[in-house]
Amino acid sequence: MYDKDGFLLFVSVGWIIGTIFTHEGRRKVFVVFGNPIAHSRSPQIHQAFAAQERRKLIYERCLVPFDEFAKTARDFFVTGGIGANVTVPFKHEAFELADILTARAQAAKAVNTLFWRDGHLLGDNTDGIGLVRAIEELMSFSLHDKHILLLGAGGAACGVIQPLLQQQPASLTIANRSVDKAQALAQAHQVNWCKLNQIEPHYDVIINATSGSLHGQELPVPSAVLARAQLVFDMMYARKLTPFLLQAQAAGCSQLADGLGMLVAQAAASYELWHGFRPDIRSVTSQIRVEMEQA
């Protein structure tokens, strides 16, 4: 089954393995593993990157049964697969599967990029550097010496803390509904924490790493906090402003961004790891945005 852009909605790992071997020999194949997966824009994004360097690329979505990630991934790489992106709900299983972990994957305790290299499976996490590149390059906004508020204490938040700290902000504070989670994550990374309903208005940057916008929920963040911010960023993305960005706009914050640029930038980091080519992300982000608006 194909989507409206001509991309396969998803394939089985058996189909992918069959694609690796042809009468011409072995071909390099890349995939994104997830469940669900039909919605993933990764094939369009990676094909757009490949077009920048005129590379012929095989990149497919692969729907993985919930209890078969390790087997599916091993089968893919043992039979000649080169690289895979990993999305929900398998990032922690990918972390356990990898033979070698980058420092940022170790810090995040999750892997979204796998790379078969020199007989070993390398696990990386590009979410955080994707977030940083989206903010600093696409928005021309420096995180250096800024007071940053990170909303949420789950996997999405954990994956971006170290790359944010590498930008040398003035401070980083984690706020979450569950105080225990916020405190544990803050202590693990030696940053500040506070209750979600007790945030003071002195932050320059606010990043929403919760799933609130996905479920159409507003967050209990005071309007004064949002109005004070120079930038409000939501990791979720949609054709229109997310609920959290609408909340920030109503409070008076003028610089808003959703997570589409982060999605493209984290994919670019995976692509660069696999192919040694650093893609331009601005043009691809614009391309995907237009496709979303026309859908």
Coordinates of C-alpha atoms in Angstrom, one line a residue, residues 28-229:
K28 CA 22.5 -0.7 0.9
V29 CA 19.1 -0.5 2.6
F30 CA 17.9 1.8 5.3
V31 CA 14.6 1.7 7.3
V32 CA 12.7 3.3 10.1
F33 CA 11.3 0.9 12.7
G34 CA 8.2 1.7 14.7
N35 CA 4.6 0.8 15.7
P36 CA 2.6 2.6 14.4
I37 CA 4.7 3.6 11.4
A38 CA 2.5 4.5 8.4
H39 CA 2.5 8.2 9.5
S40 CA 6.3 8.5 9.5
R41 CA 7.7 11.2 7.2
S42 CA 11.2 9.7 7.4
P43 CA 11.2 8.3 3.9
Q44 CA 10.3 11.7 2.4
I45 CA 12.9 13.5 4.5
H46 CA 15.8 11.1 3.7
Q47 CA 14.9 11.0 0.0
A48 CA 15.1 14.8 0.1
F49 CA 18.5 14.6 1.7
A50 CA 19.7 12.1 -0.9
A51 CA 18.6 14.3 -3.7
Q52 CA 20.9 17.0 -2.4
E53 CA 23.9 14.9 -3.2
R54 CA 22.3 12.9 -6.1
R55 CA 22.4 9.6 -4.1
K56 CA 20.1 6.7 -5.0
L57 CA 18.6 5.7 -1.6
I58 CA 16.5 2.8 -0.5
Y59 CA 14.7 3.8 2.7
E60 CA 11.5 2.2 3.9
R61 CA 9.1 2.2 6.8
C62 CA 9.0 -1.1 8.7
L63 CA 6.1 -2.0 11.0
V64 CA 7.4 -4.0 13.9
P65 CA 5.2 -6.2 16.2
F66 CA 5.4 -4.9 19.8
D67 CA 7.2 -8.0 21.1
E68 CA 9.6 -8.5 18.1
F69 CA 11.8 -5.5 17.9
A70 CA 15.1 -7.2 18.8
K71 CA 14.5 -10.1 16.4
T72 CA 13.4 -7.8 13.6
A73 CA 16.4 -5.5 14.0
R74 CA 18.9 -8.4 14.2
D75 CA 17.4 -10.0 11.1
F76 CA 17.7 -6.7 9.2
F77 CA 21.4 -6.1 10.1
V78 CA 22.5 -9.7 9.9
T79 CA 21.3 -10.0 6.3
G80 CA 23.0 -6.8 5.3
G81 CA 21.0 -3.8 6.4
I82 CA 23.1 -0.7 7.0
G83 CA 21.2 1.8 9.1
A84 CA 17.9 2.2 10.9
N85 CA 16.0 5.0 12.6
V86 CA 13.9 3.9 15.6
T87 CA 10.8 5.6 16.8
V88 CA 8.2 4.9 19.4
P89 CA 7.9 2.5 21.3
F90 CA 11.3 0.9 20.6
K91 CA 14.0 3.5 21.5
H92 CA 14.8 1.9 24.9
E93 CA 15.0 -1.6 23.3
A94 CA 17.3 -0.2 20.6
F95 CA 19.5 1.2 23.4
E96 CA 19.7 -2.4 24.9
L97 CA 20.4 -3.9 21.5
A98 CA 23.4 -1.7 20.4
D99 CA 26.9 -3.1 20.9
I100 CA 28.4 0.4 21.1
L101 CA 26.7 3.6 22.3
T102 CA 27.6 7.2 21.7
A103 CA 27.9 9.5 24.7
R104 CA 24.6 11.2 23.9
A105 CA 22.8 7.9 23.6
Q106 CA 24.3 6.9 27.0
A107 CA 23.0 10.2 28.5
A108 CA 19.6 9.8 26.9
K109 CA 19.3 6.0 27.8
A110 CA 17.6 5.7 24.4
V111 CA 18.6 5.2 20.8
N112 CA 16.9 6.5 17.7
T113 CA 19.6 5.7 15.2
L114 CA 21.4 2.3 14.5
F115 CA 24.4 1.9 12.3
W116 CA 26.1 -1.4 11.3
R117 CA 29.7 -0.5 11.1
D118 CA 32.9 -2.6 11.2
G119 CA 31.0 -5.6 12.4
H120 CA 29.4 -3.8 15.3
L121 CA 26.0 -2.2 15.9
L122 CA 26.4 1.5 16.9
G123 CA 23.5 3.2 18.7
D124 CA 23.1 7.0 18.7
N125 CA 20.5 9.5 19.8
T126 CA 20.1 12.5 17.5
D127 CA 17.0 14.0 19.1
G128 CA 18.9 16.6 21.2
I129 CA 21.3 17.8 18.5
G130 CA 18.2 18.0 16.2
L131 CA 16.5 20.2 18.7
V132 CA 19.6 22.5 19.1
R133 CA 20.1 22.7 15.3
A134 CA 16.5 23.5 14.7
I135 CA 16.6 26.4 17.2
E136 CA 20.0 27.8 16.4
E137 CA 20.1 27.3 12.7
L138 CA 16.5 27.6 11.5
M139 CA 15.5 30.3 14.0
S140 CA 18.9 32.0 14.3
F141 CA 18.5 31.9 18.1
S142 CA 21.4 31.3 20.4
L143 CA 20.8 29.1 23.5
H144 CA 24.1 30.3 25.0
D145 CA 23.6 32.1 28.4
K146 CA 19.8 31.7 28.2
H147 CA 17.6 30.5 31.1
I148 CA 15.9 27.4 29.7
L149 CA 12.7 25.7 31.1
L150 CA 12.2 22.1 29.9
L151 CA 8.6 20.9 30.4
G152 CA 8.4 17.1 31.0
A153 CA 10.6 14.4 32.5
G154 CA 10.0 11.5 30.2
G155 CA 12.1 10.1 27.4
A156 CA 11.7 13.1 25.1
A157 CA 13.1 15.4 27.8
C158 CA 15.9 13.0 28.8
G159 CA 17.1 12.8 25.2
V160 CA 17.7 16.5 24.8
I161 CA 19.2 17.6 28.2
Q162 CA 22.9 16.9 27.4
P163 CA 22.9 18.7 24.0
L164 CA 21.1 21.6 25.6
L165 CA 23.7 21.8 28.3
Q166 CA 26.5 21.7 25.7
Q167 CA 25.3 25.1 24.5
Q168 CA 26.2 26.6 27.9
P169 CA 22.9 28.1 28.9
A170 CA 22.7 30.3 32.0
S171 CA 20.5 27.6 33.6
L172 CA 18.3 24.6 32.8
T173 CA 15.2 23.8 34.8
I174 CA 13.0 20.8 34.5
A175 CA 9.3 21.1 35.4
N176 CA 6.9 18.2 35.5
R177 CA 3.6 17.1 37.0
S178 CA 5.3 14.2 38.8
V179 CA 7.7 15.9 41.2
D180 CA 9.6 12.6 41.8
K181 CA 10.4 12.3 38.1
A182 CA 11.5 15.9 37.7
Q183 CA 13.7 15.6 40.8
A184 CA 15.3 12.3 39.7
L185 CA 16.0 13.6 36.2
A186 CA 17.4 16.9 37.4
Q187 CA 19.7 15.2 39.9
A188 CA 20.9 12.8 37.3
H189 CA 22.0 15.7 35.1
Q190 CA 22.8 18.2 37.9
V191 CA 20.2 20.8 36.8
N192 CA 17.3 22.6 38.5
W193 CA 13.8 21.4 38.9
C194 CA 10.4 22.7 40.0
K195 CA 6.8 21.8 40.1
L196 CA 4.8 22.4 36.9
N197 CA 2.3 24.6 38.7
Q198 CA 5.0 26.6 40.5
I199 CA 7.0 28.1 37.6
E200 CA 8.3 31.6 38.1
P201 CA 8.4 34.0 35.1
H202 CA 12.2 34.3 34.5
Y203 CA 12.9 32.0 31.6
D204 CA 14.1 33.0 28.1
V205 CA 13.3 29.7 26.4
I206 CA 10.5 27.3 27.1
I207 CA 10.6 23.8 25.5
N208 CA 7.6 21.5 25.8
A209 CA 8.7 17.9 25.9
T210 CA 5.4 16.6 27.2
S211 CA 2.7 14.8 25.1
G212 CA 0.1 17.4 26.0
S213 CA -0.2 18.9 22.5
L214 CA -0.6 15.4 21.1
H215 CA -3.7 15.0 23.2
G216 CA -5.0 18.5 22.7
Q217 CA -4.2 19.6 26.2
E218 CA -3.1 22.9 27.5
L219 CA -0.5 22.9 30.2
P220 CA -0.8 24.6 33.6
V221 CA 1.9 27.2 32.8
P222 CA 1.1 30.7 33.9
S223 CA 0.6 33.3 31.2
A224 CA 3.2 35.5 32.7
V225 CA 5.8 32.8 32.3
L226 CA 5.0 32.4 28.6
A227 CA 4.8 36.1 28.0
R228 CA 8.3 36.6 29.5
A229 CA 9.9 34.0 27.2

